[in-house]
mmCIF file of C-alpha atoms in Angstrom:
data_model
loop_
_atom_site.group_PDB
_atom_site.id
_atom_site.type_symbol
_atom_site.label_atom_id
_atom_site.label_comp_id
_atom_site.label_asym_id
_atom_site.label_seq_id
_atom_site.Cartn_x
_atom_site.Cartn_y
_atom_site.Cartn_z
ATOM 1 C CA UNK A 1 -6.104 39.240 3.684
ATOM 2 C CA UNK A 2 -7.697 36.736 1.552
ATOM 3 C CA UNK A 3 -4.840 35.203 -1.039
ATOM 4 C CA UNK A 4 -7.207 34.684 -3.942
ATOM 5 C CA UNK A 5 -8.219 38.610 -3.032
ATOM 6 C CA UNK A 6 -4.920 39.721 -2.368
ATOM 7 C CA UNK A 7 -3.188 37.601 -5.126
ATOM 8 C CA UNK A 8 -5.992 39.502 -8.314
ATOM 9 C CA UNK A 9 -4.791 42.407 -6.467
ATOM 10 C CA UNK A 10 -0.979 42.035 -6.781
ATOM 11 C CA UNK A 11 -2.523 40.101 -10.151
ATOM 12 C CA UNK A 12 -4.077 43.440 -11.579
ATOM 13 C CA UNK A 13 -1.282 46.111 -10.638
ATOM 14 C CA UNK A 14 0.802 43.777 -12.647
ATOM 15 C CA UNK A 15 -1.165 43.958 -15.989
ATOM 16 C CA UNK A 16 -1.775 47.526 -15.838
ATOM 17 C CA UNK A 17 1.771 47.837 -15.890
ATOM 18 C CA UNK A 18 2.183 45.532 -17.950
ATOM 19 C CA UNK A 19 -0.425 47.702 -20.546
ATOM 20 C CA UNK A 20 1.743 50.559 -19.257
ATOM 21 C CA UNK A 21 4.640 48.769 -20.175
ATOM 22 C CA UNK A 22 4.661 48.278 -23.567
ATOM 23 C CA UNK A 23 3.227 51.001 -24.313
ATOM 24 C CA UNK A 24 5.895 53.373 -22.646
ATOM 25 C CA UNK A 25 8.339 50.836 -24.636
ATOM 26 C CA UNK A 26 6.864 51.920 -28.129
ATOM 27 C CA UNK A 27 7.575 55.207 -27.279
ATOM 28 C CA UNK A 28 10.986 54.369 -26.092
ATOM 29 C CA UNK A 29 11.426 52.962 -29.222
ATOM 30 C CA UNK A 30 10.034 54.724 -31.625
ATOM 31 C CA UNK A 31 12.239 57.845 -29.690
ATOM 32 C CA UNK A 32 15.222 56.359 -29.146
ATOM 33 C CA UNK A 33 15.839 53.271 -31.812
ATOM 34 C CA UNK A 34 17.513 50.551 -30.916
ATOM 35 C CA UNK A 35 21.065 52.066 -29.891
ATOM 36 C CA UNK A 36 19.323 54.115 -27.535
ATOM 37 C CA UNK A 37 17.316 50.544 -26.020
ATOM 38 C CA UNK A 38 20.046 49.177 -25.776
ATOM 39 C CA UNK A 39 21.675 52.131 -23.351
ATOM 40 C CA UNK A 40 18.194 52.596 -21.685
ATOM 41 C CA UNK A 41 17.798 48.388 -21.197
ATOM 42 C CA UNK A 42 22.008 48.724 -19.674
ATOM 43 C CA UNK A 43 20.825 51.712 -17.656
ATOM 44 C CA UNK A 44 17.627 50.050 -16.012
ATOM 45 C CA UNK A 45 20.192 46.909 -15.716
ATOM 46 C CA UNK A 46 22.633 48.926 -13.304
ATOM 47 C CA UNK A 47 20.285 50.242 -11.015
ATOM 48 C CA UNK A 48 18.608 47.248 -10.357
ATOM 49 C CA UNK A 49 21.922 46.779 -9.757
ATOM 50 C CA UNK A 50 22.320 49.414 -7.056
ATOM 51 C CA UNK A 51 19.111 48.912 -5.192
ATOM 52 C CA UNK A 52 19.979 45.074 -4.214
ATOM 53 C CA UNK A 53 21.497 45.600 -0.826
ATOM 54 C CA UNK A 54 18.292 47.709 -0.417
ATOM 55 C CA UNK A 55 15.396 45.600 -2.140
ATOM 56 C CA UNK A 56 17.165 42.145 -2.223
ATOM 57 C CA UNK A 57 18.639 42.516 1.047
ATOM 58 C CA UNK A 58 17.845 44.387 3.974
ATOM 59 C CA UNK A 59 13.894 44.974 3.082
ATOM 60 C CA UNK A 60 14.299 41.425 2.034
ATOM 61 C CA UNK A 61 15.004 40.872 5.267
ATOM 62 C CA UNK A 62 13.048 43.177 7.536
ATOM 63 C CA UNK A 63 9.797 41.661 5.013
ATOM 64 C CA UNK A 64 11.072 38.067 6.553
ATOM 65 C CA UNK A 65 11.303 39.793 10.719
ATOM 66 C CA UNK A 66 8.519 42.197 10.226
ATOM 67 C CA UNK A 67 5.642 40.126 9.048
ATOM 68 C CA UNK A 68 6.720 37.355 11.456
ATOM 69 C CA UNK A 69 6.889 39.325 14.261
ATOM 70 C CA UNK A 70 3.260 41.911 13.349
ATOM 71 C CA UNK A 71 2.010 38.455 13.444
ATOM 72 C CA UNK A 72 3.113 37.027 16.637
ATOM 73 C CA UNK A 73 1.646 41.113 18.542
ATOM 74 C CA UNK A 74 5.629 41.520 19.564
ATOM 75 C CA UNK A 75 4.666 44.683 18.585
ATOM 76 C CA UNK A 76 8.040 46.816 20.263
ATOM 77 C CA UNK A 77 10.473 43.897 18.516
ATOM 78 C CA UNK A 78 8.710 45.209 15.233
ATOM 79 C CA UNK A 79 9.247 48.862 15.763
ATOM 80 C CA UNK A 80 13.079 47.914 16.234
ATOM 81 C CA UNK A 81 13.383 46.296 13.209
ATOM 82 C CA UNK A 82 10.905 49.458 11.086
ATOM 83 C CA UNK A 83 13.579 51.479 12.681
ATOM 84 C CA UNK A 84 16.539 49.673 12.682
ATOM 85 C CA UNK A 85 15.741 49.449 8.174
ATOM 86 C CA UNK A 86 15.097 52.921 7.768
ATOM 87 C CA UNK A 87 18.845 53.809 9.515
ATOM 88 C CA UNK A 88 20.337 51.385 7.417
ATOM 89 C CA UNK A 89 18.529 51.806 3.986
ATOM 90 C CA UNK A 90 19.639 55.827 4.151
ATOM 91 C CA UNK A 91 23.277 55.197 5.315
ATOM 92 C CA UNK A 92 23.495 52.578 2.252
ATOM 93 C CA UNK A 93 22.413 55.115 -0.259
ATOM 94 C CA UNK A 94 24.817 58.120 1.151
ATOM 95 C CA UNK A 95 27.583 55.761 0.606
ATOM 96 C CA UNK A 96 26.071 53.775 -3.042
ATOM 97 C CA UNK A 97 25.299 57.594 -4.285
ATOM 98 C CA UNK A 98 29.005 58.990 -3.091
ATOM 99 C CA UNK A 99 30.615 56.307 -5.288
ATOM 100 C CA UNK A 100 28.477 56.677 -8.155
ATOM 101 C CA UNK A 101 29.243 60.654 -8.318
ATOM 102 C CA UNK A 102 33.112 59.488 -8.071
ATOM 103 C CA UNK A 103 33.375 56.641 -10.016
ATOM 104 C CA UNK A 104 30.397 58.191 -12.992
ATOM 105 C CA UNK A 105 32.489 58.320 -16.225
ATOM 106 C CA UNK A 106 34.417 54.703 -15.381
ATOM 107 C CA UNK A 107 31.321 53.181 -14.945
ATOM 108 C CA UNK A 108 29.968 54.566 -17.840
ATOM 109 C CA UNK A 109 33.200 53.145 -19.923
ATOM 110 C CA UNK A 110 32.858 49.722 -18.449
ATOM 111 C CA UNK A 111 29.217 49.400 -19.265
ATOM 112 C CA UNK A 112 27.623 51.821 -22.093
ATOM 113 C CA UNK A 113 30.819 51.854 -23.701
ATOM 114 C CA UNK A 114 32.063 55.105 -23.873
ATOM 115 C CA UNK A 115 33.024 57.985 -21.113
ATOM 116 C CA UNK A 116 31.311 60.549 -22.595
ATOM 117 C CA UNK A 117 27.845 58.758 -21.823
ATOM 118 C CA UNK A 118 28.802 59.328 -18.167
ATOM 119 C CA UNK A 119 26.187 62.132 -17.324
ATOM 120 C CA UNK A 120 24.118 58.626 -17.177
ATOM 121 C CA UNK A 121 25.353 57.694 -14.658
ATOM 122 C CA UNK A 122 25.058 60.461 -12.759
ATOM 123 C CA UNK A 123 20.867 61.009 -13.358
ATOM 124 C CA UNK A 124 20.924 57.010 -11.901
ATOM 125 C CA UNK A 125 22.744 58.245 -8.646
ATOM 126 C CA UNK A 126 20.583 61.339 -7.891
ATOM 127 C CA UNK A 127 17.025 59.057 -8.648
ATOM 128 C CA UNK A 128 18.500 56.659 -6.444
ATOM 129 C CA UNK A 129 17.173 58.443 -3.088
ATOM 130 C CA UNK A 130 13.590 58.694 -4.301
ATOM 131 C CA UNK A 131 14.262 54.217 -5.988
ATOM 132 C CA UNK A 132 14.944 53.765 -2.480
ATOM 133 C CA UNK A 133 12.443 55.629 -0.401
ATOM 134 C CA UNK A 134 9.892 54.205 -2.687
ATOM 135 C CA UNK A 135 11.030 50.780 -2.205
ATOM 136 C CA UNK A 136 11.015 50.770 1.674
ATOM 137 C CA UNK A 137 7.811 52.464 1.870
ATOM 138 C CA UNK A 138 6.743 49.328 -0.124
ATOM 139 C CA UNK A 139 8.305 46.429 1.848
ATOM 140 C CA UNK A 140 6.973 47.629 4.651
ATOM 141 C CA UNK A 141 2.760 47.557 3.874
ATOM 142 C CA UNK A 142 3.982 44.058 2.521
ATOM 143 C CA UNK A 143 5.250 43.515 5.046
ATOM 144 C CA UNK A 144 2.045 44.109 7.113
ATOM 145 C CA UNK A 145 0.057 42.881 4.620
ATOM 146 C CA UNK A 146 -1.937 45.511 3.732
ATOM 147 C CA UNK A 147 -1.856 44.324 -0.182
ATOM 148 C CA UNK A 148 -4.564 46.843 -0.740
ATOM 149 C CA UNK A 149 -1.778 49.631 0.202
ATOM 150 C CA UNK A 150 0.402 48.020 -1.407
ATOM 151 C CA UNK A 151 -1.560 48.452 -4.539
ATOM 152 C CA UNK A 152 -3.184 52.180 -4.522
ATOM 153 C CA UNK A 153 0.896 53.412 -4.162
ATOM 154 C CA UNK A 154 2.021 50.783 -7.359
ATOM 155 C CA UNK A 155 -0.783 51.436 -9.925
ATOM 156 C CA UNK A 156 -1.396 55.480 -9.341
ATOM 157 C CA UNK A 157 2.563 56.414 -9.859
ATOM 158 C CA UNK A 158 2.536 53.458 -13.198
ATOM 159 C CA UNK A 159 -0.669 55.507 -14.576
ATOM 160 C CA UNK A 160 0.883 59.237 -13.920
ATOM 161 C CA UNK A 161 4.332 58.483 -14.929
ATOM 162 C CA UNK A 162 3.231 57.098 -18.840
ATOM 163 C CA UNK A 163 2.681 61.097 -19.472
ATOM 164 C CA UNK A 164 5.282 61.887 -17.764
ATOM 165 C CA UNK A 165 8.128 60.288 -19.627
ATOM 166 C CA UNK A 166 5.948 60.870 -23.152
ATOM 167 C CA UNK A 167 7.021 64.288 -22.233
ATOM 168 C CA UNK A 168 10.029 63.952 -20.980
ATOM 169 C CA UNK A 169 11.387 61.257 -23.721
ATOM 170 C CA UNK A 170 10.003 63.829 -26.381
ATOM 171 C CA UNK A 171 12.322 66.861 -24.723
ATOM 172 C CA UNK A 172 15.057 65.132 -23.574
ATOM 173 C CA UNK A 173 15.540 62.239 -25.333
ATOM 174 C CA UNK A 174 17.196 59.161 -22.894
ATOM 175 C CA UNK A 175 18.006 61.278 -20.543
ATOM 176 C CA UNK A 176 14.665 62.275 -19.800
ATOM 177 C CA UNK A 177 13.707 58.599 -19.507
ATOM 178 C CA UNK A 178 16.059 58.824 -16.796
ATOM 179 C CA UNK A 179 14.877 61.193 -15.471
ATOM 180 C CA UNK A 180 11.126 59.611 -14.944
ATOM 181 C CA UNK A 181 12.490 57.395 -13.512
ATOM 182 C CA UNK A 182 13.571 59.684 -10.530
ATOM 183 C CA UNK A 183 10.132 61.599 -10.733
ATOM 184 C CA UNK A 184 8.635 58.009 -10.273
ATOM 185 C CA UNK A 185 10.027 56.986 -7.216
ATOM 186 C CA UNK A 186 9.180 60.178 -6.041
ATOM 187 C CA UNK A 187 5.863 60.083 -6.291
ATOM 188 C CA UNK A 188 5.956 56.131 -5.080
ATOM 189 C CA UNK A 189 7.013 57.302 -2.293
ATOM 190 C CA UNK A 190 4.505 60.381 -1.008
ATOM 191 C CA UNK A 191 1.993 58.081 -2.149
ATOM 192 C CA UNK A 192 3.147 55.080 0.104
ATOM 193 C CA UNK A 193 4.218 57.378 2.933
ATOM 194 C CA UNK A 194 0.383 58.597 3.025
ATOM 195 C CA UNK A 195 -1.093 55.030 3.289
ATOM 196 C CA UNK A 196 1.933 53.605 5.101
ATOM 197 C CA UNK A 197 0.896 56.149 8.354
ATOM 198 C CA UNK A 198 -2.740 55.210 8.491
ATOM 199 C CA UNK A 199 -1.255 51.703 10.172
ATOM 200 C CA UNK A 200 -1.785 52.192 13.653
ATOM 201 C CA UNK A 201 0.852 50.151 14.936
ATOM 202 C CA UNK A 202 3.504 52.251 12.500
ATOM 203 C CA UNK A 203 2.947 55.963 13.798
ATOM 204 C CA UNK A 204 3.626 54.036 17.413
ATOM 205 C CA UNK A 205 7.437 54.318 16.497
ATOM 206 C CA UNK A 206 10.172 55.582 15.937
ATOM 207 C CA UNK A 207 11.946 56.707 12.707
ATOM 208 C CA UNK A 208 15.714 55.820 13.251
ATOM 209 C CA UNK A 209 17.626 53.878 15.062
ATOM 210 C CA UNK A 210 19.892 56.430 17.179
ATOM 211 C CA UNK A 211 21.733 53.576 18.743
ATOM 212 C CA UNK A 212 21.935 49.728 16.965
ATOM 213 C CA UNK A 213 20.715 47.027 18.344
ATOM 214 C CA UNK A 214 23.205 44.406 17.865
ATOM 215 C CA UNK A 215 21.218 40.618 17.694
ATOM 216 C CA UNK A 216 18.581 43.031 15.481
ATOM 217 C CA UNK A 217 21.224 44.183 13.063
ATOM 218 C CA UNK A 218 23.105 40.607 13.084
ATOM 219 C CA UNK A 219 18.886 38.896 11.625
ATOM 220 C CA UNK A 220 19.087 42.188 9.380
ATOM 221 C CA UNK A 221 22.333 41.173 7.714
ATOM 222 C CA UNK A 222 22.789 37.940 7.812
ATOM 223 C CA UNK A 223 19.342 37.559 5.973
ATOM 224 C CA UNK A 224 19.716 39.876 4.296
ATOM 225 C CA UNK A 225 23.251 38.899 2.584
ATOM 226 C CA UNK A 226 22.710 36.261 1.877
ATOM 227 C CA UNK A 227 19.353 37.004 -0.024
ATOM 228 C CA UNK A 228 21.226 39.616 -1.282
ATOM 229 C CA UNK A 229 24.490 37.897 -2.803
ATOM 230 C CA UNK A 230 21.964 35.809 -5.031
ATOM 231 C CA UNK A 231 20.231 38.814 -6.256
ATOM 232 C CA UNK A 232 23.331 40.677 -6.645
ATOM 233 C CA UNK A 233 24.613 37.517 -8.417
ATOM 234 C CA UNK A 234 21.690 37.266 -10.728
ATOM 235 C CA UNK A 235 21.043 40.814 -11.732
ATOM 236 C CA UNK A 236 24.827 41.085 -11.938
ATOM 237 C CA UNK A 237 25.071 38.232 -14.627
ATOM 238 C CA UNK A 238 22.726 40.433 -17.269
ATOM 239 C CA UNK A 239 24.788 43.633 -16.946
ATOM 240 C CA UNK A 240 27.627 41.452 -17.807
ATOM 241 C CA UNK A 241 25.980 39.413 -20.621
ATOM 242 C CA UNK A 242 24.846 42.802 -21.810
ATOM 243 C CA UNK A 243 28.427 44.322 -21.270
ATOM 244 C CA UNK A 244 29.376 41.317 -23.333
ATOM 245 C CA UNK A 245 26.230 42.414 -26.287
ATOM 246 C CA UNK A 246 27.463 45.857 -26.858
ATOM 247 C CA UNK A 247 31.447 45.167 -26.183
ATOM 248 C CA UNK A 248 31.158 42.046 -29.072
ATOM 249 C CA UNK A 249 27.940 42.615 -31.108
ATOM 250 C CA UNK A 250 27.072 45.955 -30.978
ATOM 251 C CA UNK A 251 24.597 48.451 -29.868
ATOM 252 C CA UNK A 252 22.116 47.160 -32.301
ATOM 253 C CA UNK A 253 22.268 43.719 -30.793
ATOM 254 C CA UNK A 254 22.019 45.469 -26.908
ATOM 255 C CA UNK A 255 18.804 46.830 -28.262
ATOM 256 C CA UNK A 256 17.625 43.554 -29.714
ATOM 257 C CA UNK A 257 18.503 41.754 -26.904
ATOM 258 C CA UNK A 258 17.117 43.860 -24.504
ATOM 259 C CA UNK A 259 13.800 43.426 -26.143
ATOM 260 C CA UNK A 260 13.740 39.705 -25.634
ATOM 261 C CA UNK A 261 14.580 40.438 -21.491
ATOM 262 C CA UNK A 262 12.008 43.455 -21.881
ATOM 263 C CA UNK A 263 9.400 41.318 -22.649
ATOM 264 C CA UNK A 264 10.438 38.141 -21.027
ATOM 265 C CA UNK A 265 10.548 40.781 -17.445
ATOM 266 C CA UNK A 266 6.686 41.084 -18.463
ATOM 267 C CA UNK A 267 5.079 38.020 -18.396
ATOM 268 C CA UNK A 268 7.233 36.955 -15.588
ATOM 269 C CA UNK A 269 6.385 39.732 -13.471
ATOM 270 C CA UNK A 270 2.715 37.745 -13.857
ATOM 271 C CA UNK A 271 3.731 34.684 -12.352
ATOM 272 C CA UNK A 272 6.649 35.959 -9.801
ATOM 273 C CA UNK A 273 5.418 39.628 -9.372
ATOM 274 C CA UNK A 274 2.438 37.365 -6.646
ATOM 275 C CA UNK A 275 5.636 35.769 -5.009
ATOM 276 C CA UNK A 276 7.192 38.904 -3.968
ATOM 277 C CA UNK A 277 4.530 41.130 -2.982
ATOM 278 C CA UNK A 278 1.711 38.504 -0.970
ATOM 279 C CA UNK A 279 3.075 35.436 -1.114
ATOM 280 C CA UNK A 280 6.738 35.816 0.687
ATOM 281 C CA UNK A 281 5.756 37.770 3.388
ATOM 282 C CA UNK A 282 3.016 35.080 3.832
ATOM 283 C CA UNK A 283 4.973 32.703 4.097
ATOM 284 C CA UNK A 284 7.693 34.202 6.404
ATOM 285 C CA UNK A 285 4.652 34.578 9.041
ATOM 286 C CA UNK A 286 4.112 31.023 8.573
ATOM 287 C CA UNK A 287 5.538 29.017 11.364
ATOM 288 C CA UNK A 288 4.380 25.522 10.739
ATOM 289 C CA UNK A 289 6.296 23.213 8.626
ATOM 290 C CA UNK A 290 2.763 21.751 6.620
ATOM 291 C CA UNK A 291 1.668 25.494 6.140
ATOM 292 C CA UNK A 292 3.800 26.177 4.824
ATOM 293 C CA UNK A 293 4.093 23.674 2.200
ATOM 294 C CA UNK A 294 0.581 24.290 1.656
ATOM 295 C CA UNK A 295 1.384 27.484 0.719
ATOM 296 C CA UNK A 296 3.999 26.783 -1.701
ATOM 297 C CA UNK A 297 1.838 23.943 -3.497
ATOM 298 C CA UNK A 298 -0.907 25.903 -3.663
ATOM 299 C CA UNK A 299 1.194 29.545 -5.010
ATOM 300 C CA UNK A 300 2.603 26.731 -7.505
ATOM 301 C CA UNK A 301 -0.761 25.624 -8.789
ATOM 302 C CA UNK A 302 -1.914 29.067 -9.584
ATOM 303 C CA UNK A 303 0.915 30.692 -11.264
ATOM 304 C CA UNK A 304 1.727 27.914 -13.701
ATOM 305 C CA UNK A 305 -2.474 27.755 -14.220
ATOM 306 C CA UNK A 306 -1.453 31.101 -15.203
ATOM 307 C CA UNK A 307 1.418 31.795 -16.768
ATOM 308 C CA UNK A 308 1.212 28.850 -18.964
ATOM 309 C CA UNK A 309 -0.990 29.588 -21.601
ATOM 310 C CA UNK A 310 0.464 33.284 -21.663
ATOM 311 C CA UNK A 311 3.484 31.582 -22.050
ATOM 312 C CA UNK A 312 2.932 29.712 -25.121
ATOM 313 C CA UNK A 313 0.643 32.768 -26.723
ATOM 314 C CA UNK A 314 3.950 34.963 -26.655
ATOM 315 C CA UNK A 315 5.917 32.124 -27.965
ATOM 316 C CA UNK A 316 3.236 31.711 -30.815
ATOM 317 C CA UNK A 317 2.111 35.182 -31.564
ATOM 318 C CA UNK A 318 6.295 36.245 -30.741
ATOM 319 C CA UNK A 319 6.261 38.212 -34.185
ATOM 320 C CA UNK A 320 2.719 39.891 -34.234
ATOM 321 C CA UNK A 321 3.993 41.197 -30.489
ATOM 322 C CA UNK A 322 7.463 42.739 -31.404
ATOM 323 C CA UNK A 323 5.969 44.723 -35.106
ATOM 324 C CA UNK A 324 3.477 46.104 -32.477
ATOM 325 C CA UNK A 325 5.067 47.186 -29.697
ATOM 326 C CA UNK A 326 8.657 47.673 -30.897
ATOM 327 C CA UNK A 327 8.185 48.759 -34.555
ATOM 328 C CA UNK A 328 9.900 46.836 -37.123
ATOM 329 C CA UNK A 329 13.006 47.353 -37.114
ATOM 330 C CA UNK A 330 13.404 44.939 -33.550
ATOM 331 C CA UNK A 331 11.444 42.268 -36.191
ATOM 332 C CA UNK A 332 15.360 39.772 -35.671
ATOM 333 C CA UNK A 333 14.418 39.335 -31.784
ATOM 334 C CA UNK A 334 11.299 37.447 -32.443
ATOM 335 C CA UNK A 335 12.942 34.186 -33.319
ATOM 336 C CA UNK A 336 15.260 34.592 -29.687
ATOM 337 C CA UNK A 337 12.141 34.395 -28.152
ATOM 338 C CA UNK A 338 11.394 31.184 -28.990
ATOM 339 C CA UNK A 339 14.877 30.057 -27.239
ATOM 340 C CA UNK A 340 14.192 32.410 -24.030
ATOM 341 C CA UNK A 341 10.715 31.170 -22.918
ATOM 342 C CA UNK A 342 11.168 27.480 -22.084
ATOM 343 C CA UNK A 343 13.901 29.030 -19.247
ATOM 344 C CA UNK A 344 11.743 31.244 -18.494
ATOM 345 C CA UNK A 345 9.417 28.763 -17.267
ATOM 346 C CA UNK A 346 12.050 27.026 -15.613
ATOM 347 C CA UNK A 347 13.166 29.429 -13.746
ATOM 348 C CA UNK A 348 9.298 30.658 -13.029
ATOM 349 C CA UNK A 349 9.068 27.012 -10.716
ATOM 350 C CA UNK A 350 12.761 27.491 -9.649
ATOM 351 C CA UNK A 351 12.044 31.114 -7.779
ATOM 352 C CA UNK A 352 8.754 29.126 -6.509
ATOM 353 C CA UNK A 353 10.886 25.850 -4.930
ATOM 354 C CA UNK A 354 13.067 27.747 -3.384
ATOM 355 C CA UNK A 355 11.000 30.274 -0.765
ATOM 356 C CA UNK A 356 11.259 28.008 1.634
ATOM 357 C CA UNK A 357 14.546 27.101 1.691
ATOM 358 C CA UNK A 358 14.944 31.017 2.517
ATOM 359 C CA UNK A 359 12.548 31.476 4.896
ATOM 360 C CA UNK A 360 13.164 28.438 6.858
ATOM 361 C CA UNK A 361 16.824 29.291 7.557
ATOM 362 C CA UNK A 362 18.342 27.574 5.238
ATOM 363 C CA UNK A 363 20.554 30.110 4.356
ATOM 364 C CA UNK A 364 24.216 27.852 2.846
ATOM 365 C CA UNK A 365 21.858 25.687 0.494
ATOM 366 C CA UNK A 366 19.763 29.166 -0.374
ATOM 367 C CA UNK A 367 23.296 31.164 -1.564
ATOM 368 C CA UNK A 368 24.886 28.294 -2.983
ATOM 369 C CA UNK A 369 21.775 27.114 -5.089
ATOM 370 C CA UNK A 370 21.315 31.331 -6.708
ATOM 371 C CA UNK A 371 25.151 31.357 -6.785
ATOM 372 C CA UNK A 372 26.284 28.667 -8.951
ATOM 373 C CA UNK A 373 22.884 28.839 -11.297
ATOM 374 C CA UNK A 374 24.020 32.347 -12.480
ATOM 375 C CA UNK A 375 28.147 31.403 -12.359
ATOM 376 C CA UNK A 376 27.023 28.569 -15.045
ATOM 377 C CA UNK A 377 24.527 31.192 -17.066
ATOM 378 C CA UNK A 378 27.040 33.424 -17.082
ATOM 379 C CA UNK A 379 29.326 30.522 -19.219
ATOM 380 C CA UNK A 380 27.416 29.498 -21.011
ATOM 381 C CA UNK A 381 26.518 32.918 -22.070
ATOM 382 C CA UNK A 382 30.171 33.761 -22.931
ATOM 383 C CA UNK A 383 30.823 30.839 -25.061
ATOM 384 C CA UNK A 384 27.291 30.643 -26.387
ATOM 385 C CA UNK A 385 27.576 34.271 -27.521
ATOM 386 C CA UNK A 386 30.842 33.808 -29.275
ATOM 387 C CA UNK A 387 29.910 30.691 -31.422
ATOM 388 C CA UNK A 388 25.861 31.576 -31.983
ATOM 389 C CA UNK A 389 25.732 35.197 -31.610
ATOM 390 C CA UNK A 390 22.563 36.006 -29.679
ATOM 391 C CA UNK A 391 20.237 33.270 -29.761
ATOM 392 C CA UNK A 392 22.675 30.914 -27.957
ATOM 393 C CA UNK A 393 22.421 33.768 -25.191
ATOM 394 C CA UNK A 394 19.136 33.134 -24.599
ATOM 395 C CA UNK A 395 20.161 29.119 -25.207
ATOM 396 C CA UNK A 396 22.742 29.932 -21.798
ATOM 397 C CA UNK A 397 19.470 31.447 -19.786
ATOM 398 C CA UNK A 398 17.733 27.404 -19.929
ATOM 399 C CA UNK A 399 20.655 25.987 -20.061
ATOM 400 C CA UNK A 400 21.113 27.226 -16.676
ATOM 401 C CA UNK A 401 17.912 26.515 -14.801
ATOM 402 C CA UNK A 402 18.518 22.390 -15.650
#
């Protein structure tokens, strides 16, 4: 698929997601309030960490190797990679889900402030299989560069999920919001499966690997393991950061911090979503160094051309944006965006430039850069939060990116 067409599809889905996300956020802010938003954000962060072994480990490695083998028309290897990936995903979901159910009260006390919130952890455990199935199918659509299929499998559930969220939140509050995540994963997986089976090469391969190939297993675990560690370190640092805010500043402050992170993720998605969806598998399939450099530079120019005016607009209109989307109760979060934005801009640049390091198999360098950055962020966050409050936490992101 042509680069501009693929990028346009990804950005269109991103725009749909942002619009629907704004509406959903308004619904959640109105119904749950600052404390509920804080707990909801922490639950989302926990779910992101739980999905790291799959989405940022196994599936990231699978996309890299499936894309390369498919371009070389090595369909036998493609089939084995897919079967091994699906087997490992199934095993991982079983282990993580069981661990969550057994430790729900303790995990709730550590991350949500009270063991009484254990029911929220149970809901996350029950939603994990649906989310994993959806992520797996979407990853394979990306690996085959069927961005058109991926766009349908992503956009349709987003639209259907909005009325579902409204109804469930009105009925069950915070529990309904988490239940919507599970149902949305089920809808996404169903649509993704129907489209995935339309790819001819897929129908010829086995569903699971009954005997694991050591070479393929080593490829998936080594490459995926490095990306998993860096991704888990990044997401985990924000879980710890939220926990520090909850225990040190209270749930209301955690709600304000969630507002800033939520807005940040919306505009970062436009720049980095296309990196995950299209450019990463596209660059993974390139064999020549010159082609990799050219593709990376092209995406960097396109991303910065897109995100710079958007980021400036968010900073200038932050007061209006927060009041419109979240309501006047969250107005205190406006000043935090001013300190958060420079760090987000640097994050975009560093994320794009790191892709050739990963796809070029310079795994040790990629690992040291990613983990070192997050250790720096969390250390600065802990110190600055005590001395400067939430503004200090926002400054920590920018400082760590430098």
